[in-house]
XYZ file of C-alpha atoms in Angstrom:
87
model
C 69.879 102.274 89.980
C 71.049 99.118 88.299
C 69.263 97.127 90.965
C 65.972 98.630 89.827
C 66.529 97.847 86.159
C 68.551 94.638 86.322
C 68.275 92.556 89.472
C 71.308 90.404 88.631
C 73.629 93.372 87.995
C 72.363 95.110 91.099
C 73.167 92.086 93.244
C 76.638 91.768 91.727
C 77.398 95.427 92.406
C 76.011 95.178 95.927
C 78.149 92.099 96.592
C 81.208 93.840 95.147
C 80.841 96.880 97.438
C 79.706 95.006 100.557
C 83.253 94.582 101.960
C 83.988 98.321 101.594
C 80.692 99.266 103.222
C 81.336 96.818 106.068
C 84.850 98.213 106.571
C 83.551 101.786 106.734
C 80.745 100.665 109.022
C 83.344 99.461 111.549
C 85.199 102.780 111.372
C 81.942 104.667 111.866
C 81.208 102.581 114.962
C 84.428 103.885 116.510
C 84.040 107.434 115.205
C 80.373 107.916 116.069
C 79.350 105.224 118.594
C 75.904 106.735 119.236
C 74.709 105.943 115.708
C 72.254 103.084 115.442
C 73.359 100.079 113.373
C 70.882 101.091 110.649
C 72.118 104.685 110.374
C 75.712 103.485 110.484
C 75.032 101.128 107.569
C 73.300 103.882 105.577
C 76.127 106.326 106.148
C 78.763 103.738 105.268
C 76.920 103.097 101.992
C 76.622 106.844 101.269
C 80.320 107.448 101.901
C 81.289 104.430 99.789
C 79.162 105.732 96.910
C 80.653 109.217 97.249
C 84.203 107.908 97.076
C 83.483 105.596 94.169
C 81.532 108.200 92.220
C 84.171 110.862 92.730
C 86.787 108.649 91.102
C 84.915 109.265 87.850
C 84.660 113.025 88.340
C 88.086 114.057 89.660
C 89.412 115.358 86.362
C 86.631 117.920 85.866
C 85.622 118.632 89.460
C 88.059 121.504 89.968
C 87.803 123.064 86.506
C 85.930 126.212 87.619
C 87.254 126.871 91.114
C 89.159 130.032 91.942
C 92.605 130.096 93.535
C 91.216 130.654 97.030
C 88.731 127.758 96.869
C 89.591 124.289 98.156
C 90.185 121.455 95.726
C 87.647 118.652 95.522
C 89.676 116.312 97.727
C 89.454 118.812 100.612
C 85.737 119.466 100.095
C 85.009 115.771 99.786
C 86.879 115.026 103.008
C 84.873 117.723 104.831
C 81.572 116.242 103.652
C 82.582 112.689 104.517
C 83.590 113.768 108.020
C 80.298 115.655 108.382
C 78.289 112.597 107.331
C 80.303 110.327 109.603
C 80.113 112.500 112.711
C 76.654 114.050 112.479
C 74.316 112.800 115.237
């Protein structure tokens, strides 16, 4: 979003997250070798954004769950694994 409104800030943020995305991309290559390089890059970016965004939401994420429902860390892990392993 910042990239759309402020090109300089968007580039700085992209540059800041590029190493994390690249690191995840390598893990995805091992985990799901049939993914094309483009899909692998997209999924690495999605997972990076999920992890980063969740850091801001952890305090309130579990405020309305019942005792038998999984905490956000468990749900997040499930979704990341789904994204990483989906064909």
